[in-house]
JSON list of C-alpha atoms and ligand atoms in Angstrom, two decimals:
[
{"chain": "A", "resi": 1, "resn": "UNK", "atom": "CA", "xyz": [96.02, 123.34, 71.28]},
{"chain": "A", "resi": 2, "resn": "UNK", "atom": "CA", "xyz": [97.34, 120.91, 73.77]},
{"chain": "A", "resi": 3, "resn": "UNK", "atom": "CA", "xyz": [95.11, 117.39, 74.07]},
{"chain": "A", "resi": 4, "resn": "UNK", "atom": "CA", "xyz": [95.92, 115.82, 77.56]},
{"chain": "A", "resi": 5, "resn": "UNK", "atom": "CA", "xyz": [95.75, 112.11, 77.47]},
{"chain": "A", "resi": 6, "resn": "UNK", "atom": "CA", "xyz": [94.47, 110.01, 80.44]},
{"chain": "A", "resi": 7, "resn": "UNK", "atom": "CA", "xyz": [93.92, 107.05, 81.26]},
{"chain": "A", "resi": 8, "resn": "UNK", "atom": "CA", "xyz": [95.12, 103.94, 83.77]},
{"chain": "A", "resi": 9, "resn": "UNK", "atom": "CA", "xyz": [98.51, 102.22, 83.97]},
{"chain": "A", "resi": 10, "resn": "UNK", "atom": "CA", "xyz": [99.09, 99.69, 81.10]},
{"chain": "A", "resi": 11, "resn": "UNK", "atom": "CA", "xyz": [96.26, 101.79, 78.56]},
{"chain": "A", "resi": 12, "resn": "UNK", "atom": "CA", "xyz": [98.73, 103.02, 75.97]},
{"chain": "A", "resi": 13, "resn": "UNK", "atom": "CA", "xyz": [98.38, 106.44, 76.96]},
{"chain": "A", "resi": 14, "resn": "UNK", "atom": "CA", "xyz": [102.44, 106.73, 75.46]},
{"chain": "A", "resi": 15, "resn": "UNK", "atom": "CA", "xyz": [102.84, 104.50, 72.91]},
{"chain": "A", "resi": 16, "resn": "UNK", "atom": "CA", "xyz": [99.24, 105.15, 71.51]},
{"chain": "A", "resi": 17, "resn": "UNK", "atom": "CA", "xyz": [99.67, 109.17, 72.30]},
{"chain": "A", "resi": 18, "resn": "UNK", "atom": "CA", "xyz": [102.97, 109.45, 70.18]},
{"chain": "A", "resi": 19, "resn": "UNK", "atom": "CA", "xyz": [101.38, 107.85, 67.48]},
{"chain": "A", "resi": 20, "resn": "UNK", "atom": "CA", "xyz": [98.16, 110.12, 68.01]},
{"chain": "A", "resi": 21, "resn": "UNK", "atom": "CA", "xyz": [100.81, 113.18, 68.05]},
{"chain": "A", "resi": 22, "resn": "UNK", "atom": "CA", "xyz": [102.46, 112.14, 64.53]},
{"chain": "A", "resi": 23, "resn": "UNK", "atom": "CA", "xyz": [99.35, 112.35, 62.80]},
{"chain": "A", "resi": 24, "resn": "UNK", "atom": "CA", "xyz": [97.76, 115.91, 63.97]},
{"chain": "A", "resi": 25, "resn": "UNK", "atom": "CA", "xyz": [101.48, 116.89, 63.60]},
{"chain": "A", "resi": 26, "resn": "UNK", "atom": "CA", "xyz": [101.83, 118.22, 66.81]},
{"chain": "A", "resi": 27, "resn": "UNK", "atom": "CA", "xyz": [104.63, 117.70, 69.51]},
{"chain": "A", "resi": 28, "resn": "UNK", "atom": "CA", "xyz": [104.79, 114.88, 72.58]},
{"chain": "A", "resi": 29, "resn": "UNK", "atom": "CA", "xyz": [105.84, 114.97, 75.68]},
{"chain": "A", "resi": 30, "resn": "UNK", "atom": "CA", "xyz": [104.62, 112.62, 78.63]},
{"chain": "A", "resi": 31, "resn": "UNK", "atom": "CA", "xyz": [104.60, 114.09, 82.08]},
{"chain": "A", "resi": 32, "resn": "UNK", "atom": "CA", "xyz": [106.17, 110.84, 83.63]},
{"chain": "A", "resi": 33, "resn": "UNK", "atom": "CA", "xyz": [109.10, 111.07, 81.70]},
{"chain": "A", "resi": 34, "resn": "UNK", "atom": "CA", "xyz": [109.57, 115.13, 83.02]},
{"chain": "A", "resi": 35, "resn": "UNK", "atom": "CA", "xyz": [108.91, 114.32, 86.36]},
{"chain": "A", "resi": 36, "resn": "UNK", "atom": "CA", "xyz": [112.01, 111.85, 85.85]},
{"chain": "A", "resi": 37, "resn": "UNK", "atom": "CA", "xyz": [114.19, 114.85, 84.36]},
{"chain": "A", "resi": 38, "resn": "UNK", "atom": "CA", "xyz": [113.14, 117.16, 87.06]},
{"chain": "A", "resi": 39, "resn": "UNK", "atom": "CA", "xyz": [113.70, 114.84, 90.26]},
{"chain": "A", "resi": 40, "resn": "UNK", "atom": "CA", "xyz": [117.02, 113.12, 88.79]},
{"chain": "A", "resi": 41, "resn": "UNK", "atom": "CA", "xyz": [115.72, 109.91, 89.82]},
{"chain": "A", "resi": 42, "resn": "UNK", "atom": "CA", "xyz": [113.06, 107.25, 88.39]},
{"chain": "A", "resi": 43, "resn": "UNK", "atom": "CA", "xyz": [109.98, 107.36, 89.40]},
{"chain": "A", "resi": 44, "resn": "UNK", "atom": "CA", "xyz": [110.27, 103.75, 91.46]},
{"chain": "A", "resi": 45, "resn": "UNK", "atom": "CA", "xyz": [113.21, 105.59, 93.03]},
{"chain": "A", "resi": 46, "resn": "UNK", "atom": "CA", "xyz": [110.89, 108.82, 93.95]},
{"chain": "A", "resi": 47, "resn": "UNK", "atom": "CA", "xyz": [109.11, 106.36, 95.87]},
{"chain": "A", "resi": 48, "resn": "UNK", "atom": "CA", "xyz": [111.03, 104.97, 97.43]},
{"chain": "A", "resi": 49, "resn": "UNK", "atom": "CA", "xyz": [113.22, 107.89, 98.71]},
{"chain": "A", "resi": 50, "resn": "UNK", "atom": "CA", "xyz": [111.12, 110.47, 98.30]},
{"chain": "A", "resi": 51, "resn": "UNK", "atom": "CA", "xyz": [107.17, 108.91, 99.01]},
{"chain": "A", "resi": 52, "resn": "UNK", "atom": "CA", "xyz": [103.73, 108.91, 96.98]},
{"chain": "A", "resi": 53, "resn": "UNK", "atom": "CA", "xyz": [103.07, 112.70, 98.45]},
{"chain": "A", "resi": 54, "resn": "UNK", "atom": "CA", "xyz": [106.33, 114.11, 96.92]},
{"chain": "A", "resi": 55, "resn": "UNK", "atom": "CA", "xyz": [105.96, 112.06, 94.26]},
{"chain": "A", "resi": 56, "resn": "UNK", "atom": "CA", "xyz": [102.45, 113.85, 93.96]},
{"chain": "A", "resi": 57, "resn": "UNK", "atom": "CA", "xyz": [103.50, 117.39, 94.42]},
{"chain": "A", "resi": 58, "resn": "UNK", "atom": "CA", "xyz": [105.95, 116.90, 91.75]},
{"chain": "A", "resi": 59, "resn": "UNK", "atom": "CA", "xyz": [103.73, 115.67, 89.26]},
{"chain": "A", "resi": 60, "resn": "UNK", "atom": "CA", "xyz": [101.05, 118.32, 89.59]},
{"chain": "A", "resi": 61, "resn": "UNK", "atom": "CA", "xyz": [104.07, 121.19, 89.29]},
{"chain": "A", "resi": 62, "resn": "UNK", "atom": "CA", "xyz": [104.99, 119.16, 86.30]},
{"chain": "A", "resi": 63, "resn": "UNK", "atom": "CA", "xyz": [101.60, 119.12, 85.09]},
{"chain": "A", "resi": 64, "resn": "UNK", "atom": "CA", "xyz": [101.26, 122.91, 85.31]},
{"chain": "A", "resi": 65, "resn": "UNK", "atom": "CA", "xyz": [104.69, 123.62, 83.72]},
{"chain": "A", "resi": 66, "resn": "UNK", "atom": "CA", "xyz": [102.82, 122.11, 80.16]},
{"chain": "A", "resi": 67, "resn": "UNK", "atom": "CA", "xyz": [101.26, 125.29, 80.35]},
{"chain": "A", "resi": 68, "resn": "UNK", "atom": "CA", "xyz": [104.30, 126.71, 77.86]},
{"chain": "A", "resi": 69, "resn": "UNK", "atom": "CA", "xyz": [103.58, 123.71, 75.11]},
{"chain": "A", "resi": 70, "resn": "UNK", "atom": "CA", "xyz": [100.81, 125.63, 72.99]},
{"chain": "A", "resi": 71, "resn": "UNK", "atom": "CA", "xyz": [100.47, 122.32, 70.22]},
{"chain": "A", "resi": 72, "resn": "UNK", "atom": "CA", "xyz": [101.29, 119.43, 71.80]},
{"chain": "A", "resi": 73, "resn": "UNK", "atom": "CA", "xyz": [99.92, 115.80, 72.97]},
{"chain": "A", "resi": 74, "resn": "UNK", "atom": "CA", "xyz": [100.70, 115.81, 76.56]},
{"chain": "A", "resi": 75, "resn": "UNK", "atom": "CA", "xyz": [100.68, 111.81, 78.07]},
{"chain": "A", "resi": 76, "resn": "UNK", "atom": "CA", "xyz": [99.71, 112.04, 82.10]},
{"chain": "A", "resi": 77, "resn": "UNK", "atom": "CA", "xyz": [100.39, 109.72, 84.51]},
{"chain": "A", "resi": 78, "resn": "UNK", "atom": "CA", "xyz": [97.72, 107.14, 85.75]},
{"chain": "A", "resi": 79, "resn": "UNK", "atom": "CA", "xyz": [97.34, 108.86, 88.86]},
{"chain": "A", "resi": 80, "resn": "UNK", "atom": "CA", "xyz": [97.38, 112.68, 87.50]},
{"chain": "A", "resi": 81, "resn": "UNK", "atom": "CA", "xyz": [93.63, 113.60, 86.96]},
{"chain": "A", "resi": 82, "resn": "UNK", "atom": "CA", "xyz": [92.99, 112.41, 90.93]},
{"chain": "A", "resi": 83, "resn": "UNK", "atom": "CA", "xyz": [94.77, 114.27, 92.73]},
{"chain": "A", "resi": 84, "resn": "UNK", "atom": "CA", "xyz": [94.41, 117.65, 93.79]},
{"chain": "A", "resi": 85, "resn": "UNK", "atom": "CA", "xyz": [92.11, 120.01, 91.42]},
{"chain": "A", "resi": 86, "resn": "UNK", "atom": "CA", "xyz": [94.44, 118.16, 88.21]},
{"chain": "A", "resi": 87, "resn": "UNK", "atom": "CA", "xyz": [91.39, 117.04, 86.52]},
{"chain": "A", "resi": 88, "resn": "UNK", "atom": "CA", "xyz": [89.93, 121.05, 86.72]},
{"chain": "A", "resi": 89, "resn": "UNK", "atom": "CA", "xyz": [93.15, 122.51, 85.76]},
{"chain": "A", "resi": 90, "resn": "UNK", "atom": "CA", "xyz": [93.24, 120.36, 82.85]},
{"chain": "A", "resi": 91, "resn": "UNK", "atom": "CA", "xyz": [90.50, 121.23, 81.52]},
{"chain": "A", "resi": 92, "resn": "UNK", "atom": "CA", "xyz": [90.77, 124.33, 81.74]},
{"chain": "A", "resi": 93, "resn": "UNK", "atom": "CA", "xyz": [93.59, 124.91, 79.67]},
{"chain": "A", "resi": 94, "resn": "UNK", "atom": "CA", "xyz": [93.11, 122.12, 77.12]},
{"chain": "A", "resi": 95, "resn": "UNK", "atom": "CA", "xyz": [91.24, 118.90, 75.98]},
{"chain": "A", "resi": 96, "resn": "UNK", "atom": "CA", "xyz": [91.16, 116.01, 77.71]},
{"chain": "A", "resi": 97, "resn": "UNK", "atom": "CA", "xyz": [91.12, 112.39, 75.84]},
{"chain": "A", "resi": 98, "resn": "UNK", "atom": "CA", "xyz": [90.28, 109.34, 78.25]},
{"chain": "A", "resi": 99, "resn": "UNK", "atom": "CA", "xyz": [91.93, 106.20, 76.91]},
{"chain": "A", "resi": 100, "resn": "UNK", "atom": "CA", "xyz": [89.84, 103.53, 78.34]},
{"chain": "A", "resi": 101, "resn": "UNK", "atom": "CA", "xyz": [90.69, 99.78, 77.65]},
{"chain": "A", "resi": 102, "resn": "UNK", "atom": "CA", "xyz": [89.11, 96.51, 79.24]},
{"chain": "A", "resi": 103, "resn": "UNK", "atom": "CA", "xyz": [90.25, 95.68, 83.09]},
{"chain": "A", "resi": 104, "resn": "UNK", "atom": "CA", "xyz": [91.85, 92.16, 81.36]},
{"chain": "A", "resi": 105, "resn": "UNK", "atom": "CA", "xyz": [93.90, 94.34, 78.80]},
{"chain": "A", "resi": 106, "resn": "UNK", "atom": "CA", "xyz": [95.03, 95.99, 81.43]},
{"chain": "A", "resi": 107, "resn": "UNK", "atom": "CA", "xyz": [96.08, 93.32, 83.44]},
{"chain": "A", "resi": 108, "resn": "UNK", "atom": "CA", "xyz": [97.70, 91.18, 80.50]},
{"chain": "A", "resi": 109, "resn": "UNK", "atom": "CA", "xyz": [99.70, 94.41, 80.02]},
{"chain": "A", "resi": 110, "resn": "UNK", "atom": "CA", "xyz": [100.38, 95.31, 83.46]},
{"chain": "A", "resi": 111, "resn": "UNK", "atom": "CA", "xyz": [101.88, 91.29, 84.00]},
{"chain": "A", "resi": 112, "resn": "UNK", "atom": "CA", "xyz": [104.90, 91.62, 82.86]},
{"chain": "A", "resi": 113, "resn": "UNK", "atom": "CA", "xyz": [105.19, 94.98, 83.09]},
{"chain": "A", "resi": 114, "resn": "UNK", "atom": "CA", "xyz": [105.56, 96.01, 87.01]},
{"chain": "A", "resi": 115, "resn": "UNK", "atom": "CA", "xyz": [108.70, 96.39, 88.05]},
{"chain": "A", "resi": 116, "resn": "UNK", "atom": "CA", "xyz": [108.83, 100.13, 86.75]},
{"chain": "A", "resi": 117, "resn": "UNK", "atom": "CA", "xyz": [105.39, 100.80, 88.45]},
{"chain": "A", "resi": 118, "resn": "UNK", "atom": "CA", "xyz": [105.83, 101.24, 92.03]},
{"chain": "A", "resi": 119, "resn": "UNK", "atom": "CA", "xyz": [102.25, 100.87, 93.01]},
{"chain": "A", "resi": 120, "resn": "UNK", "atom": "CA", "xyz": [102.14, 97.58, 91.63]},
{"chain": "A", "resi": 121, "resn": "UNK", "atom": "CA", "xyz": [106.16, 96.13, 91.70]},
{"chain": "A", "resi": 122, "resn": "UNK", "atom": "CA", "xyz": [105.30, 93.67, 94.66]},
{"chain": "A", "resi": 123, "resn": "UNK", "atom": "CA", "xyz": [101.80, 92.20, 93.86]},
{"chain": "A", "resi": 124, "resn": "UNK", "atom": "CA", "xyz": [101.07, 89.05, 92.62]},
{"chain": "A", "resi": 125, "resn": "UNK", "atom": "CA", "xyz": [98.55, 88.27, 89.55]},
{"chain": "A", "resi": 126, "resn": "UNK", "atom": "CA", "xyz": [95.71, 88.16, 91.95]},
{"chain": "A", "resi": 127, "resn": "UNK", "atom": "CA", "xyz": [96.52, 91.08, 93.94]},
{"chain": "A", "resi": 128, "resn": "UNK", "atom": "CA", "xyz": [97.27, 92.51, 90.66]},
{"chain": "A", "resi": 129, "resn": "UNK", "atom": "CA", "xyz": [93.65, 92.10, 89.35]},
{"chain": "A", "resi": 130, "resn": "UNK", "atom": "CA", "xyz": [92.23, 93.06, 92.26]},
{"chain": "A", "resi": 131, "resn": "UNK", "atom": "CA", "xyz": [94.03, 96.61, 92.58]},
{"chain": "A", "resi": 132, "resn": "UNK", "atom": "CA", "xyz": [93.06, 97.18, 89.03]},
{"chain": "A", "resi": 133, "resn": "UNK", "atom": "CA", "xyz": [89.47, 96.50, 90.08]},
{"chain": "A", "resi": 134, "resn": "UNK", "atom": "CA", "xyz": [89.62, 98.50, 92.69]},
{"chain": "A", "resi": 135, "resn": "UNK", "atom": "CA", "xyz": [91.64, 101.65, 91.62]},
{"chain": "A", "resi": 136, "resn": "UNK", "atom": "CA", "xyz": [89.91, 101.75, 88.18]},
{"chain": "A", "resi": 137, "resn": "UNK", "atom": "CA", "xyz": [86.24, 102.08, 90.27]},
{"chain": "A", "resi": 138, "resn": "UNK", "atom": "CA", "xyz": [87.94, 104.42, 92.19]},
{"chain": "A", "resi": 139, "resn": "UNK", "atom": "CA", "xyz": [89.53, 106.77, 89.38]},
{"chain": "A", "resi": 140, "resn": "UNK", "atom": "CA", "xyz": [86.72, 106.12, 86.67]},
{"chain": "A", "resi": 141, "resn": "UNK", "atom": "CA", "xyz": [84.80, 109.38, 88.91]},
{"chain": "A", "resi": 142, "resn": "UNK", "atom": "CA", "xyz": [87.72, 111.25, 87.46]},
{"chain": "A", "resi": 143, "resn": "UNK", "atom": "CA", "xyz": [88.73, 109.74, 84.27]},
{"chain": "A", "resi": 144, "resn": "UNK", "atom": "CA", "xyz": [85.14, 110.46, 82.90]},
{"chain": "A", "resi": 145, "resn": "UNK", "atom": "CA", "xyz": [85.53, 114.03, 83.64]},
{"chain": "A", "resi": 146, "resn": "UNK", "atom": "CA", "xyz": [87.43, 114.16, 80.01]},
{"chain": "A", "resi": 147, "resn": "UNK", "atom": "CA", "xyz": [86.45, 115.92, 77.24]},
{"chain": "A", "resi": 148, "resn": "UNK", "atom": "CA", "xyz": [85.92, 112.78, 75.27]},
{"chain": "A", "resi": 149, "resn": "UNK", "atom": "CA", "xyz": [86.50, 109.02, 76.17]},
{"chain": "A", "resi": 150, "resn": "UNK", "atom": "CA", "xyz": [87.62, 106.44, 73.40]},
{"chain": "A", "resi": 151, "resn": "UNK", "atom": "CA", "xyz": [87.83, 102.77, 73.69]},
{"chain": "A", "resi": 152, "resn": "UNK", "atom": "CA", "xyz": [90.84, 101.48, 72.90]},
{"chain": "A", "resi": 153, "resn": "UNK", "atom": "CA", "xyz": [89.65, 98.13, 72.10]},
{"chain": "A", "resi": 154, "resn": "UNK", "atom": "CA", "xyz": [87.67, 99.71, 69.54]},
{"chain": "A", "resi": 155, "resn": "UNK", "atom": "CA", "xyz": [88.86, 102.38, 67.87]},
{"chain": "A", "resi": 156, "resn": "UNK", "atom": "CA", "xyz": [92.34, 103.18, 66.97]},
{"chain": "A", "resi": 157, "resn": "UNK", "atom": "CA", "xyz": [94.21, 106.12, 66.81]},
{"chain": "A", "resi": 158, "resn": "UNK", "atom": "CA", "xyz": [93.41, 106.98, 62.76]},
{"chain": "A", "resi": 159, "resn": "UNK", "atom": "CA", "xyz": [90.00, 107.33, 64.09]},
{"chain": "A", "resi": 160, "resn": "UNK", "atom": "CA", "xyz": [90.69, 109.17, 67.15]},
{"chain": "A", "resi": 161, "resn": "UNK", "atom": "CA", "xyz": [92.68, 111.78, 64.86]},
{"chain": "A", "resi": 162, "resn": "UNK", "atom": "CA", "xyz": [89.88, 111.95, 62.19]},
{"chain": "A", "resi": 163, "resn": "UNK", "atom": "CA", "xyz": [87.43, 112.53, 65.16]},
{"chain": "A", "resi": 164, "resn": "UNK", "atom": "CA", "xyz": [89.40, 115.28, 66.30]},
{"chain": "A", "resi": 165, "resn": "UNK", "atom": "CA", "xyz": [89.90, 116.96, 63.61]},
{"chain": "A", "resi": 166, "resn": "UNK", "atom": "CA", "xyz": [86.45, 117.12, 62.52]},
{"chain": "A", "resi": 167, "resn": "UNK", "atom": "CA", "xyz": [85.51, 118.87, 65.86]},
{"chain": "A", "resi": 168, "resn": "UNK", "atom": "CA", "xyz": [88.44, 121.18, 66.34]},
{"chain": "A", "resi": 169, "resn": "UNK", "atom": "CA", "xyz": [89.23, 123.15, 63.35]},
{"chain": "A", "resi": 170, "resn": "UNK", "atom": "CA", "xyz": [92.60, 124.48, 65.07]},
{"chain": "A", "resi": 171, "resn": "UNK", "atom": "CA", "xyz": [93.78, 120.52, 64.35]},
{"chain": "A", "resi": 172, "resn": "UNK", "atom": "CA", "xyz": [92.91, 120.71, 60.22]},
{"chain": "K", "resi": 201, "resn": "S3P", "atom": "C1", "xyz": [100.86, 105.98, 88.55]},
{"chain": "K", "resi": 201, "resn": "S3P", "atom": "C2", "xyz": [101.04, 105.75, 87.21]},
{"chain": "K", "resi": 201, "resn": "S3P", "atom": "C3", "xyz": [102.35, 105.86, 86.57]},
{"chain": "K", "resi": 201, "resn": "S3P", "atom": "C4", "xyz": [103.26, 106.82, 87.32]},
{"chain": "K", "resi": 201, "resn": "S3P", "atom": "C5", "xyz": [103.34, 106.42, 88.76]},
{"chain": "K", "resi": 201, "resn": "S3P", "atom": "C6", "xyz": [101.97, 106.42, 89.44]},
{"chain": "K", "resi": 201, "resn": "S3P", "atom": "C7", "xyz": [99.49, 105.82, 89.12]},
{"chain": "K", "resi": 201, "resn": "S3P", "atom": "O1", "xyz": [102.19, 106.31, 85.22]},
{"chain": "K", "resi": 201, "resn": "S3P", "atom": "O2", "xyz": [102.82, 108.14, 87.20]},
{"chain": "K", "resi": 201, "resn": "S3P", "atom": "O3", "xyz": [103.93, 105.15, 88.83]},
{"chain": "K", "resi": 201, "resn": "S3P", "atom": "O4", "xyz": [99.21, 106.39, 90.20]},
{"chain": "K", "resi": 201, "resn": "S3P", "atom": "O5", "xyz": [98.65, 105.15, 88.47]},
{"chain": "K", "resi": 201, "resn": "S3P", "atom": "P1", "xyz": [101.67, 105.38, 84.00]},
{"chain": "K", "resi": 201, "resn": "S3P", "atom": "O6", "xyz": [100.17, 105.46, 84.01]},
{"chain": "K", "resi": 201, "resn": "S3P", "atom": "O7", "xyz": [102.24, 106.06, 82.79]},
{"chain": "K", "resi": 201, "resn": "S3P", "atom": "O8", "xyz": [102.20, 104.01, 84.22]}
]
């Protein structure tokens, strides 16, 4: 079974997905991180030297290459579900968990946290806010397209694996 996590920058989707991974004892992998061992370069490199649409290209052939992980939590990238048919190929082949967390967690997270996030390296707190504002209206069309949404700011990941489990009987 492969779960697909998604979400915006800043929601947890790695720290909280590992964690998630550990306790239906399955594997992790996060598709930033491959896109990184594929190019040879960080991602705020790939955009610099590469652009957004290579950058984009990359990720969904990344995103199709989890096709060969048959138990796994697979962490996407903020961007993944909106580009392309992502969001339809996803769920197609697995489930799809939407990690959704207040705008102002975001942004308390995001702070102090930009420099590895091209999209955001150069704003300042304001512009910061606003871009949250406006890319989260933006992707929320394609975010709720998951399989199941949880609130971060309410439920942690013990409940999100005893949800799970109760609904998919490959995760017992
Ligand atoms: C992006 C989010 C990043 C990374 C890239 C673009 C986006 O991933 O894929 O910088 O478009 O929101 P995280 O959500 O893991 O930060």
């Amino acid at each position: 079974m492969r779960l697909y996590i998604l979400g915006f920058m800043g929601s947890g989707k790695s720290s909280q997905g590992k964690k998630l991974a550990k306790k239906l004892d399955l594997d992790f992998y996060d598709t930033d991180k491959m896109i990184e061992q594929v190019a040879g370069m960080s991602i705020p490199k790939i955009f610099s030297e590469k652009g957004e649409h290579w950058f984009r290209d990359l990720e969904a052939d990344v995103l199709r290459g989890t096709i060969m992980y048959t138990d796994a939590v697979i962490a996407t990238g903020g961007g993944t579900p909106c580009f392309f048919n992502n969001m339809q190929w996803i769920n197609a082949r697995g489930v799809s968990l939407y990690f959704h967390v207040p705008t102002g967690h975001i942004y308390q997270r995001l702070k102090t946290r930009k420099s590895k996030r091209p999209l955001i390296a150069d704003l300042n707190d304001e512009e910061l806010m606003e871009y949250i504002e406006r890319k989260l209206g933006e992707r929320d069309y394609y975010y709720r397209k998951a399989s199941h949404t949880f609130d971060l700011s309410e439920t942690n990941v013990k409940q999100i694996a005893g949800f799970l489990k109760e609904q998919y009987d490959q995760l017992k």
